[in-house]
PDB file of C-alpha atoms in Angstrom:
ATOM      1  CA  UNK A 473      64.694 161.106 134.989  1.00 97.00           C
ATOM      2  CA  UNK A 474      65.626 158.866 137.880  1.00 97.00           C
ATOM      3  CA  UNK A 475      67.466 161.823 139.738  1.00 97.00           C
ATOM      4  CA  UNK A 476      64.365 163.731 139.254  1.00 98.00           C
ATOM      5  CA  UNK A 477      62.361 161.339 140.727  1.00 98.00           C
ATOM      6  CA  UNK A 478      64.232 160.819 143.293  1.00 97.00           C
ATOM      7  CA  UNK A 479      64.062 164.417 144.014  1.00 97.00           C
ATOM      8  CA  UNK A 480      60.416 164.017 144.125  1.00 98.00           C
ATOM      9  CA  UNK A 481      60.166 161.508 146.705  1.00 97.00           C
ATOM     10  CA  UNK A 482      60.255 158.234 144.778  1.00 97.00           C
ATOM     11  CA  UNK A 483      64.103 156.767 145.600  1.00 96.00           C
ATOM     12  CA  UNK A 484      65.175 154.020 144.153  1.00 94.00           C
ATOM     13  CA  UNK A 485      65.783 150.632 146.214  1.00 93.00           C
ATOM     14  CA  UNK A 486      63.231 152.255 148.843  1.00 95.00           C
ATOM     15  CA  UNK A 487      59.283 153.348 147.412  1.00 95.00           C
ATOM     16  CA  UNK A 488      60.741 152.363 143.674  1.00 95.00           C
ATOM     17  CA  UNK A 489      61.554 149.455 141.788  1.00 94.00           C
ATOM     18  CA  UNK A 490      63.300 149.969 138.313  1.00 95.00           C
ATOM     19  CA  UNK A 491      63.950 146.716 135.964  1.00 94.00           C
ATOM     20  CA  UNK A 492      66.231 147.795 133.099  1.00 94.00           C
ATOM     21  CA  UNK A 493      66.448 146.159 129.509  1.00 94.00           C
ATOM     22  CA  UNK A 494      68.043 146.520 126.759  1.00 93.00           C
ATOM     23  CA  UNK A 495      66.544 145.885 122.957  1.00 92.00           C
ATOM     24  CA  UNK A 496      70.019 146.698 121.715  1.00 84.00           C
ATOM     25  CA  UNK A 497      67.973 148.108 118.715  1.00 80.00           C
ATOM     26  CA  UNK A 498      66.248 144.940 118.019  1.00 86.00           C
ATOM     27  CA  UNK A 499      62.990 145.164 118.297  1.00 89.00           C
ATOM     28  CA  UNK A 500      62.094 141.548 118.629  1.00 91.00           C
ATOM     29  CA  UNK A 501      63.700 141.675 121.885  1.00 94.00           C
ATOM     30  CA  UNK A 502      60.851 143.768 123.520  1.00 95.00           C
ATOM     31  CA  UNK A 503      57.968 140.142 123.063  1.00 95.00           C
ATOM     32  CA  UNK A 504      60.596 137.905 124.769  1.00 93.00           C
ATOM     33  CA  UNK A 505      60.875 140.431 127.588  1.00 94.00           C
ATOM     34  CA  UNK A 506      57.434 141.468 128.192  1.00 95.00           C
ATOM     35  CA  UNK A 507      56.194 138.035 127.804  1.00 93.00           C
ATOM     36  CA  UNK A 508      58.519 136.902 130.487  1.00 92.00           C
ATOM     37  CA  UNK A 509      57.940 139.849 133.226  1.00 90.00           C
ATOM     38  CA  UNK A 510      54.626 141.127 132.647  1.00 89.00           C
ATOM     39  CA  UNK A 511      53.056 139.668 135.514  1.00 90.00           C
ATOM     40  CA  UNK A 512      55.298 141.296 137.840  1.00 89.00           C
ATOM     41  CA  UNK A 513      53.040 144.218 138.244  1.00 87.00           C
ATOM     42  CA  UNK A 514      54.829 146.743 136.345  1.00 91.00           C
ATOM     43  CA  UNK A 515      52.318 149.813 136.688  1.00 90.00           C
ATOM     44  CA  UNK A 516      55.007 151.727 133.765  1.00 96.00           C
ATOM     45  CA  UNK A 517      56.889 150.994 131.190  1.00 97.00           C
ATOM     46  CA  UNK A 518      59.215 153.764 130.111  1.00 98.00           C
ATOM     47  CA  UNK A 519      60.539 153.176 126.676  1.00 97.00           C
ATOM     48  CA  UNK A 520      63.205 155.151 125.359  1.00 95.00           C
ATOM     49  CA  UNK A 521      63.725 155.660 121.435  1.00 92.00           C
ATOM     50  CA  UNK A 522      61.546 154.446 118.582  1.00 89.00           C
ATOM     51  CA  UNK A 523      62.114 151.210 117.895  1.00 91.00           C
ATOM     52  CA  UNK A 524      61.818 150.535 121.888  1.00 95.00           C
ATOM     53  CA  UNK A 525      58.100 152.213 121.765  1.00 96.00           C
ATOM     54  CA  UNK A 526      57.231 150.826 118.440  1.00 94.00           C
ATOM     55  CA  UNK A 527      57.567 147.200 119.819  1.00 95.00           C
ATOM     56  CA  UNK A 528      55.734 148.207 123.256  1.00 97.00           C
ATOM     57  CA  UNK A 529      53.037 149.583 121.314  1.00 97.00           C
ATOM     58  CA  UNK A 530      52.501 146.440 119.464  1.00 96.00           C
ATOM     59  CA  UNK A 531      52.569 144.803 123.024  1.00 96.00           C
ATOM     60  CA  UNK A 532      50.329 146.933 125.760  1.00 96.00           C
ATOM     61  CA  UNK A 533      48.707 149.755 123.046  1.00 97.00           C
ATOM     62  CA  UNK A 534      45.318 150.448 125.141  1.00 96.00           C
ATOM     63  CA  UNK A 535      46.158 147.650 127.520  1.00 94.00           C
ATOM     64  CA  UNK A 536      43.993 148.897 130.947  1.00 91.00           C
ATOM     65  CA  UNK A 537      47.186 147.370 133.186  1.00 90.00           C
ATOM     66  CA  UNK A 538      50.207 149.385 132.570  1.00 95.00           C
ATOM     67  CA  UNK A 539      51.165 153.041 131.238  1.00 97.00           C
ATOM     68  CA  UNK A 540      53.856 153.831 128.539  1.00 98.00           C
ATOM     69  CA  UNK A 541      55.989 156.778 128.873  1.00 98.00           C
ATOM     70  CA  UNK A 542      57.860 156.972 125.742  1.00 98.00           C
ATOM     71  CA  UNK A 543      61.068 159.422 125.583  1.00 97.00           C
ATOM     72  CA  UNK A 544      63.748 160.225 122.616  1.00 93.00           C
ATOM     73  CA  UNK A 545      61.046 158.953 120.065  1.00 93.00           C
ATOM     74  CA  UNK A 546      61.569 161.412 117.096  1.00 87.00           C
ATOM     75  CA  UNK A 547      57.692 160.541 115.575  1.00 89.00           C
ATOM     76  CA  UNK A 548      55.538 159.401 118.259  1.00 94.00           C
ATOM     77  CA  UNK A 549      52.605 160.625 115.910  1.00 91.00           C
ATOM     78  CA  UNK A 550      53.669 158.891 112.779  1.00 87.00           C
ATOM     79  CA  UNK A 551      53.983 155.576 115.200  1.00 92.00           C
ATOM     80  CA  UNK A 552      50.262 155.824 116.327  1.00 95.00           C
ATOM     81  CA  UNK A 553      50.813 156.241 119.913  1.00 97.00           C
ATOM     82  CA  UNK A 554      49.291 159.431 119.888  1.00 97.00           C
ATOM     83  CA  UNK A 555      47.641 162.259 117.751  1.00 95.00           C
ATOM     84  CA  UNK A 556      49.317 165.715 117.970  1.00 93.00           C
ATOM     85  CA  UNK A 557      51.163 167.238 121.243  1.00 94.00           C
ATOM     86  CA  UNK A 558      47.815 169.509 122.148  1.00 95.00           C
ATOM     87  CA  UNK A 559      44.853 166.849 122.720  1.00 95.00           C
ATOM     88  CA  UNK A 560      45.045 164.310 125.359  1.00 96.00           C
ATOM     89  CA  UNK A 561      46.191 160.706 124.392  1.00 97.00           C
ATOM     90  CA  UNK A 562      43.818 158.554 122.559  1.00 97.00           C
ATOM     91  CA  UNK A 563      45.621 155.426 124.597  1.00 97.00           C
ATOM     92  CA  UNK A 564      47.746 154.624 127.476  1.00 98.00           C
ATOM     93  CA  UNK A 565      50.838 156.227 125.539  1.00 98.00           C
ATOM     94  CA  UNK A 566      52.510 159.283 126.696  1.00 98.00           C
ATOM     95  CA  UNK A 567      55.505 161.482 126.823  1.00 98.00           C
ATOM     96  CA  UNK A 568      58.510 163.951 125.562  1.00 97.00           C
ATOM     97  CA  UNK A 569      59.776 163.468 121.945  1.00 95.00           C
ATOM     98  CA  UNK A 570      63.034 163.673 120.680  1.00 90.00           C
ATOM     99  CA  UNK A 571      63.800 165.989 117.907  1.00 87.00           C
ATOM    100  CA  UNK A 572      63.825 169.679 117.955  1.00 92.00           C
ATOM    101  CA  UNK A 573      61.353 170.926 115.224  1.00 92.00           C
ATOM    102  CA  UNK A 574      62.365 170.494 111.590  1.00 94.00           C
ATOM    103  CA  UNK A 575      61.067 174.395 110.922  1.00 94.00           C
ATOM    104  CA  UNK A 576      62.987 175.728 114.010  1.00 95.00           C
ATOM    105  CA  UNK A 577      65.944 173.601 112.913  1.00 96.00           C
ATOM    106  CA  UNK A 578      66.384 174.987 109.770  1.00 97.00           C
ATOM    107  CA  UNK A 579      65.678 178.409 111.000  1.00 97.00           C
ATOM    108  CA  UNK A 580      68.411 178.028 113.013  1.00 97.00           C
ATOM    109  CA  UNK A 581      70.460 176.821 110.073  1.00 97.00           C
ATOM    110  CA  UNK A 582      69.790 180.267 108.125  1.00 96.00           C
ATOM    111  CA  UNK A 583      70.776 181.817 111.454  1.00 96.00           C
ATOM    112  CA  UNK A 584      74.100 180.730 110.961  1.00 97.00           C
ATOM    113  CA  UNK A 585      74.455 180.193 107.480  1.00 97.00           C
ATOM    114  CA  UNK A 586      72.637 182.718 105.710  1.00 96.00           C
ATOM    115  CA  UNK A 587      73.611 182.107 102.434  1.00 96.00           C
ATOM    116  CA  UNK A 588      73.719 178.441 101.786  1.00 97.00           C
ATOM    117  CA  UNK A 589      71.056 176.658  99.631  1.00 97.00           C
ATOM    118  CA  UNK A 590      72.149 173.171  99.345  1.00 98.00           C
ATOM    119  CA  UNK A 591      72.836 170.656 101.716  1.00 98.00           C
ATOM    120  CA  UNK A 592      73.508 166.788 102.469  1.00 98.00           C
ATOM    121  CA  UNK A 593      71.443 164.718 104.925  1.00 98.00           C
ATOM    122  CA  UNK A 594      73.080 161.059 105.105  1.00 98.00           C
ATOM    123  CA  UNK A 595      70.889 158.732 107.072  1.00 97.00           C
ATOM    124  CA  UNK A 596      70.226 155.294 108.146  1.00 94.00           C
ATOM    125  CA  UNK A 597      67.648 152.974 106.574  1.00 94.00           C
ATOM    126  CA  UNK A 598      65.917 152.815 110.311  1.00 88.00           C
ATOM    127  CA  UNK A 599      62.479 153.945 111.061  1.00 86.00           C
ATOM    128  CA  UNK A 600      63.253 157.515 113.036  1.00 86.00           C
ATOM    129  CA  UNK A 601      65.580 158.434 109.812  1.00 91.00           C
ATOM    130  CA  UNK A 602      62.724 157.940 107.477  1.00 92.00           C
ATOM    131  CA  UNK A 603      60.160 159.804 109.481  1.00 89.00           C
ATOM    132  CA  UNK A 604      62.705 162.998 109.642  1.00 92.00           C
ATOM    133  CA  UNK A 605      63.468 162.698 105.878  1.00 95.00           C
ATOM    134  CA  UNK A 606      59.658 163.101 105.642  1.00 94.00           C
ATOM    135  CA  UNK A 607      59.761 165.925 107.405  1.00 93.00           C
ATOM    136  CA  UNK A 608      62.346 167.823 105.929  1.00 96.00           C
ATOM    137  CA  UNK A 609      60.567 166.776 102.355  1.00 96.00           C
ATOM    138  CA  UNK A 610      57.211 168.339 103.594  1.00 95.00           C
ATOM    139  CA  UNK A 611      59.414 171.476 105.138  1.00 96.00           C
ATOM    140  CA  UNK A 612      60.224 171.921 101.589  1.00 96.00           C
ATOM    141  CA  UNK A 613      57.256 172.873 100.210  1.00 95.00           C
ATOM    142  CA  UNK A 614      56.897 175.805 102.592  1.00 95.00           C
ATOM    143  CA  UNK A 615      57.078 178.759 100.669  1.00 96.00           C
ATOM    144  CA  UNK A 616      59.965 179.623 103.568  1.00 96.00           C
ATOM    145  CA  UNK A 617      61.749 176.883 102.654  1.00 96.00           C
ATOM    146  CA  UNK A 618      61.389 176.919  98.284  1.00 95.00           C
ATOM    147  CA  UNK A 619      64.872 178.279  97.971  1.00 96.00           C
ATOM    148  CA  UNK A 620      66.590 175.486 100.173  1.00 97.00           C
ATOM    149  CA  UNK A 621      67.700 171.551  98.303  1.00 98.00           C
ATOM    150  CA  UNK A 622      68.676 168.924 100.273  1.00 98.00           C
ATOM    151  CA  UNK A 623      70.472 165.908  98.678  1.00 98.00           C
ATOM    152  CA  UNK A 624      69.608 162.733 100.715  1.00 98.00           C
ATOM    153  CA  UNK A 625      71.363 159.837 100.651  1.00 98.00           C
ATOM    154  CA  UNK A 626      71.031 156.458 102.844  1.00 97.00           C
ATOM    155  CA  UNK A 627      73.129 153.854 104.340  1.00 96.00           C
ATOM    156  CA  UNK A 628      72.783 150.295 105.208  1.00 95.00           C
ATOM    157  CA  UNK A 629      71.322 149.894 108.692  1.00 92.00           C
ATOM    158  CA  UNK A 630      73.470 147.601 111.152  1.00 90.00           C
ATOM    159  CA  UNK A 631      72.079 146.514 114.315  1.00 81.00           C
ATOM    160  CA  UNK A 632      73.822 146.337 117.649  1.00 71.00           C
ATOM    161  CA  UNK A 633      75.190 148.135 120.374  1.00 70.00           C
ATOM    162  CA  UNK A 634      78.129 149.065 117.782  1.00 77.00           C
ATOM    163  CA  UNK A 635      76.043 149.265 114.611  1.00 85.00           C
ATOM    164  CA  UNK A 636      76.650 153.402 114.659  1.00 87.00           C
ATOM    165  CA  UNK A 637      80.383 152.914 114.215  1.00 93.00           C
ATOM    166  CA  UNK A 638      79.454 150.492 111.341  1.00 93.00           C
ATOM    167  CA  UNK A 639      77.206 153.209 109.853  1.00 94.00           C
ATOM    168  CA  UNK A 640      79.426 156.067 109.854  1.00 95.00           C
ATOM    169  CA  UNK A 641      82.409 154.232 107.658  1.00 95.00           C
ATOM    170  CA  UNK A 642      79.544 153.452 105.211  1.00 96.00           C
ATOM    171  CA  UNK A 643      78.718 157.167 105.371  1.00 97.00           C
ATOM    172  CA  UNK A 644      82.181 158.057 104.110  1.00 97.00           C
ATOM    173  CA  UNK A 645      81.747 157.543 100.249  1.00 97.00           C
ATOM    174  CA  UNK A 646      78.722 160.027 100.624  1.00 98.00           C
ATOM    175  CA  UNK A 647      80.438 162.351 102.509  1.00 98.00           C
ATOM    176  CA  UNK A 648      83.499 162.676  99.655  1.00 98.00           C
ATOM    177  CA  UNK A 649      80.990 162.391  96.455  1.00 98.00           C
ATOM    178  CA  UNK A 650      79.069 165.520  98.169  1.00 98.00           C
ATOM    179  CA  UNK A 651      81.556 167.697  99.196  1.00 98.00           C
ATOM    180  CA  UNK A 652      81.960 169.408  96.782  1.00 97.00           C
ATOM    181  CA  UNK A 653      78.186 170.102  95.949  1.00 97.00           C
ATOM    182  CA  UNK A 654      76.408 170.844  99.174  1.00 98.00           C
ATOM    183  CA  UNK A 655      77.465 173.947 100.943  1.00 98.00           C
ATOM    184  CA  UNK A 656      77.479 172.054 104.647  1.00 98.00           C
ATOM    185  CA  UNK A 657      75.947 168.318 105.991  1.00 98.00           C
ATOM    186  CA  UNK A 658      73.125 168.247 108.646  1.00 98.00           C
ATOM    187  CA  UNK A 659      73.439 165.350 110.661  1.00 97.00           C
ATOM    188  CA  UNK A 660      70.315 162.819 110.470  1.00 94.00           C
ATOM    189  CA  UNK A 661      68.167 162.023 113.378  1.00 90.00           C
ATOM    190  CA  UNK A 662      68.782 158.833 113.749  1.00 89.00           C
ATOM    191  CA  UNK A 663      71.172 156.463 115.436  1.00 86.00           C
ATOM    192  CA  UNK A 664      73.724 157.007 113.353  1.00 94.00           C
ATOM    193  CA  UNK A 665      73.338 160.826 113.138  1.00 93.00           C
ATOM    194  CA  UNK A 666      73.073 161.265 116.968  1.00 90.00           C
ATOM    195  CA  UNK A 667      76.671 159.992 117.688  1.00 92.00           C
ATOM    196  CA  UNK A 668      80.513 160.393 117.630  1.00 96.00           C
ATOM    197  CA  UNK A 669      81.723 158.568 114.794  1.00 96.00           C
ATOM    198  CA  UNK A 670      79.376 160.017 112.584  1.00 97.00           C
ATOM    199  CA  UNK A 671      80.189 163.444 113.358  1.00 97.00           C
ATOM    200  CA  UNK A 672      83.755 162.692 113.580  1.00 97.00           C
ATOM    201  CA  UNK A 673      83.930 161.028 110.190  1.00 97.00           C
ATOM    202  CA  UNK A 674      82.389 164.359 108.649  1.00 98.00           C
ATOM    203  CA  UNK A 675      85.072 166.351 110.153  1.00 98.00           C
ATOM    204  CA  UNK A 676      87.412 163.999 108.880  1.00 97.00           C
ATOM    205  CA  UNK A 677      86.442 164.344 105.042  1.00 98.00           C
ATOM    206  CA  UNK A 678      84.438 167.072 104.701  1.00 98.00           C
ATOM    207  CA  UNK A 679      85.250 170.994 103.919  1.00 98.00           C
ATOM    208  CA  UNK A 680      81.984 171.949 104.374  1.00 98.00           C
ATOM    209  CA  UNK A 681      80.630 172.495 108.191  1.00 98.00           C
ATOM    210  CA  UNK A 682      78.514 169.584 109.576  1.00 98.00           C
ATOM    211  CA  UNK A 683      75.362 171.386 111.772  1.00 98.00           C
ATOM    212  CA  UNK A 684      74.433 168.836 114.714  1.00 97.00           C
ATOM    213  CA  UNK A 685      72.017 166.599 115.926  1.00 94.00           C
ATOM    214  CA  UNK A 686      72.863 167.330 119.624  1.00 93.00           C
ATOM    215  CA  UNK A 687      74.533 169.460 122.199  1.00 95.00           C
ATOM    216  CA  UNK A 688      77.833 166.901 122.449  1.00 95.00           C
ATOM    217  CA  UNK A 689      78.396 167.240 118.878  1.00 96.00           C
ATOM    218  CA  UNK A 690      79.608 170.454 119.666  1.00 97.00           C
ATOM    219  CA  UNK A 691      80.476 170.952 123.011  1.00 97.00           C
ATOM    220  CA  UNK A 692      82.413 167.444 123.135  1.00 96.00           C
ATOM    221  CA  UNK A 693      84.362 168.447 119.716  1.00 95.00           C
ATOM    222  CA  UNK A 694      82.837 165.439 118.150  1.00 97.00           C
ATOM    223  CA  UNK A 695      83.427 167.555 115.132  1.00 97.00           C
ATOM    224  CA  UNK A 696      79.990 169.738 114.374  1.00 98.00           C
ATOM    225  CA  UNK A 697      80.291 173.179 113.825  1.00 98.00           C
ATOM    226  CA  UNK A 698      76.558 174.108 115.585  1.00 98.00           C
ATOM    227  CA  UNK A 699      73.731 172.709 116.802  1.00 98.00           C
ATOM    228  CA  UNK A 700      70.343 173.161 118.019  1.00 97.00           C
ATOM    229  CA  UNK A 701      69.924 170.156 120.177  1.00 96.00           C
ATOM    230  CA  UNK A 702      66.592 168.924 122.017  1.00 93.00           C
ATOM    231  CA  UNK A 703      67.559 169.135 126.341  1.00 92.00           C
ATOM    232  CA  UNK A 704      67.724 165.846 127.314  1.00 92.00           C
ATOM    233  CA  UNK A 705      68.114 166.471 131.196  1.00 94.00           C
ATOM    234  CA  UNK A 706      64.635 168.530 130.447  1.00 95.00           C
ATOM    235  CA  UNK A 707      63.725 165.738 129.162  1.00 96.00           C
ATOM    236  CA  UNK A 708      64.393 163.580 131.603  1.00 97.00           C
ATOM    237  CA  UNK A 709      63.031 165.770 134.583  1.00 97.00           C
ATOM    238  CA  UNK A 710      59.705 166.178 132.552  1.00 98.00           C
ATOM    239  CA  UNK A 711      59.177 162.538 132.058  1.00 98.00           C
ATOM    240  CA  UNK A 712      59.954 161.976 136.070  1.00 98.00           C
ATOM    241  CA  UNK A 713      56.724 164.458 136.219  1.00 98.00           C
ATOM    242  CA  UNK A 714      54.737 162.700 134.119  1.00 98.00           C
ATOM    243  CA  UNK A 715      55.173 159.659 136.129  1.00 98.00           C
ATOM    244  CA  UNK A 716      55.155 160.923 139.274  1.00 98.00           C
ATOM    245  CA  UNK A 717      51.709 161.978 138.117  1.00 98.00           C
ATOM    246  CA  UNK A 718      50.729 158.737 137.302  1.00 97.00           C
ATOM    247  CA  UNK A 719      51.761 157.067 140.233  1.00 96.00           C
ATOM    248  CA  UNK A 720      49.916 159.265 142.428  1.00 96.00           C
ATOM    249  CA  UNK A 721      46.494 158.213 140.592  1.00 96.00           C
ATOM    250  CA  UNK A 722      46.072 160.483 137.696  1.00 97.00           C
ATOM    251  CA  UNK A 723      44.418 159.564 134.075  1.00 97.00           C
ATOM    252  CA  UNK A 724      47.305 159.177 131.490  1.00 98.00           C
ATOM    253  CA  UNK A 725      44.677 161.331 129.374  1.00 97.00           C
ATOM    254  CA  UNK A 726      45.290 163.926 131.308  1.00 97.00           C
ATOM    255  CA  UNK A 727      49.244 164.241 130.593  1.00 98.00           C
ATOM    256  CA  UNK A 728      49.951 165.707 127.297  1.00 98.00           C
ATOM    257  CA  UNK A 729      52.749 164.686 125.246  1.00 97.00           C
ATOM    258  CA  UNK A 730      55.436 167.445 124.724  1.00 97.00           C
ATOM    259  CA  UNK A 731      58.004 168.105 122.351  1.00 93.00           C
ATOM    260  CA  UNK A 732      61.529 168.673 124.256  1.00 93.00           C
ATOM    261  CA  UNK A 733      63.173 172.185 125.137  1.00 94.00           C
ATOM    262  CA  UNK A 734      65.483 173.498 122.968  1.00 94.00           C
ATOM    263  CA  UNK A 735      69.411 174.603 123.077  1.00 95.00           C
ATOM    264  CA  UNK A 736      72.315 175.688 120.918  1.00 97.00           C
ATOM    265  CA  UNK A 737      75.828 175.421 120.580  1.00 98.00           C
ATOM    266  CA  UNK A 738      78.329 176.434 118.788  1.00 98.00           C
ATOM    267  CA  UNK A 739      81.942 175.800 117.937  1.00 98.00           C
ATOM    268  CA  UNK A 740      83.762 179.533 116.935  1.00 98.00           C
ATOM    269  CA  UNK A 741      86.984 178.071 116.032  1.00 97.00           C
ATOM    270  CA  UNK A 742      85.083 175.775 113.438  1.00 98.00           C
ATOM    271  CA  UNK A 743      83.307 178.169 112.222  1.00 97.00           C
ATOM    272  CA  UNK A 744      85.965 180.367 111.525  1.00 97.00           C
ATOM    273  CA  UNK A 745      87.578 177.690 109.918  1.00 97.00           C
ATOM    274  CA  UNK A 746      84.819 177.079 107.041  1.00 97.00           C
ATOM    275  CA  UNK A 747      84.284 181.266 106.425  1.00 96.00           C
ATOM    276  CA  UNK A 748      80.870 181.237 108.717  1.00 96.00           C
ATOM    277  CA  UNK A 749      80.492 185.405 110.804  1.00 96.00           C
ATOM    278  CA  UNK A 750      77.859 183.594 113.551  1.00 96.00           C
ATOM    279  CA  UNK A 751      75.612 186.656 114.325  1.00 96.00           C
ATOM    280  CA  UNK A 752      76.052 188.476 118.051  1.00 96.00           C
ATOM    281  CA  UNK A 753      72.596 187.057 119.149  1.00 95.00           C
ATOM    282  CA  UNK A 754      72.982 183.500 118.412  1.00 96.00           C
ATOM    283  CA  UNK A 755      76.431 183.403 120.501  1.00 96.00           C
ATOM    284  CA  UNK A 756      74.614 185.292 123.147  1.00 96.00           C
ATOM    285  CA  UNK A 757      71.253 182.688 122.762  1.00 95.00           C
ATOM    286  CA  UNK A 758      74.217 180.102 123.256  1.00 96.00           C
ATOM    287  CA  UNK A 759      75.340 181.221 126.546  1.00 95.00           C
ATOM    288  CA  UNK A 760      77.988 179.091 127.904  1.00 96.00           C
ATOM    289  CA  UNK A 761      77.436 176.484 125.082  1.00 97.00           C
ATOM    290  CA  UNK A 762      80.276 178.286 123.154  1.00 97.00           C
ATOM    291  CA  UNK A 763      83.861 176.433 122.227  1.00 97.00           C
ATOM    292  CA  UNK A 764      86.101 179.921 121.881  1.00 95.00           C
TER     293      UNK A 764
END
């Protein structure tokens, strides 16, 4: 976002000023900061994640002084901030959201997989985990869908910068009690779900294929199998638009919120390895996200 920016004409250290925080997933963090710089004349506040825009919204929701760009948030519409991703915001709320449809996502899934029925979503007890689970519950009910189970199961969530690593050794009892029953383990979207250890723990104890949450968990043999991941550097560049917009005058109304791009990856030698035949056109939709 910042490279984009700068790419636009607003650098850094010259035209703009960036403060950076961290909530370090506490969201009580957010009142302390805002209540100590808010008269600085912030004219945005980017917030990245959900638990970073929940707080905010609490804070500036409809406030006439500042703008909220929100990024990574997997349910900006079940958080209030705004109403759908086709009518202009109701507030001062904006931006890209994180996850890649739960529809396309398990699309992709029968892409790959054509035959499996059941499978395991472990997930933290954190807000972004319990929107996707309802998602994937209301999926369900798709007459699409009626042929598919998924067997949840949750983990205690730990806060910090470190809590993930916490949250994928809890994960491991779930992982060896469900082995045996689900045909593979779709990764959460949460912060547990969206990084190494998690993935790596899977691979670990698992002989059933783990399908992503993101590009790395492929491409960086975290130990995912595939994955169709929302673009973060799309992301990025189409939140620098969104605020180049507003600093050059524009109505926040007028910039519609936007679910992210889409990519996919996958990992041949894996799949091999667990029995999958990934169809020609999904390694050819992959391009050069492929691990030969």
């Amino acid at each position: 976002m910042i490279e984009e920016l700068s790419r636009l004409g607003y650098k850094e250290h010259k035209n703009l000023e960036i403060s950076y925080y961290s909530l370090a997933h506490y969201e009580g963090r957010a009142f302390h900061i805002w209540e100590t710089h808010k008269d600085q004349g912030y004219r945005i506040v980017f917030v990245n994640g959900t638990i970073a825009t929940r707080a905010f919204k609490q804070l500036v929701f409809n406030s006439p002084s500042v703008n909220v760009v929100f990024g990574n948030i997997t349910d900006p519409v079940g958080e209030g901030v705004i109403d759908d991703f086709i009518s202009p915001p109701k507030a001062n709320f904006t931006g890209v959201s994180y996850p890649v449809k739960v529809d396309d996502r398990f699309r992709f899934i029968r892409r790959v997989m054509p035959t499996a029925k059941i499978f395991a979503i472990i997930y933290a007890d954190m807000p972004q985990a319990h929107s996707y689970k309802k998602w994937v519950e209301n999926m369900l009910n798709l007459q699409e869908f009626k042929d598919i189970k998924i067997i949840f199961r949750k983990v205690k969530f730990v806060k910090s910068e470190g809590g993930h690593k916490r949250m994928a050794s809890f994960a491991k009892e779930h992982i060896l009690e469900l082995n045996e029953i689900v045909d593979a383990f779709i990764s959460s979207n949460d912060m547990m779900g969206g990084q190494k250890p998690f993935a790596e723990i899977v691979y670990k104890h698992a002989t059933k294929p783990l399908i992503g949450l993101g590009k790395n968990d492929v491409m960086d043999s975290w130990g995912a199998t595939a994955s169709i991941y929302p673009s973060l550097i799309w992301g990025g560049k189409k939140a620098a638009r969104m605020i180049k917009r507003l600093f050059e005058g524009e109505s926040i109304k007028n910039i519609i919120p936007v679910w992210p791009a889409t990519g996919i990856a996958i990992d041949l030698v894996k799949a091999k390895k667990f029995g999958l035949n990934i169809p020609n056109d999904v390694i050819e939709e992959a391009g050069d996200n492929i691990i030969k």
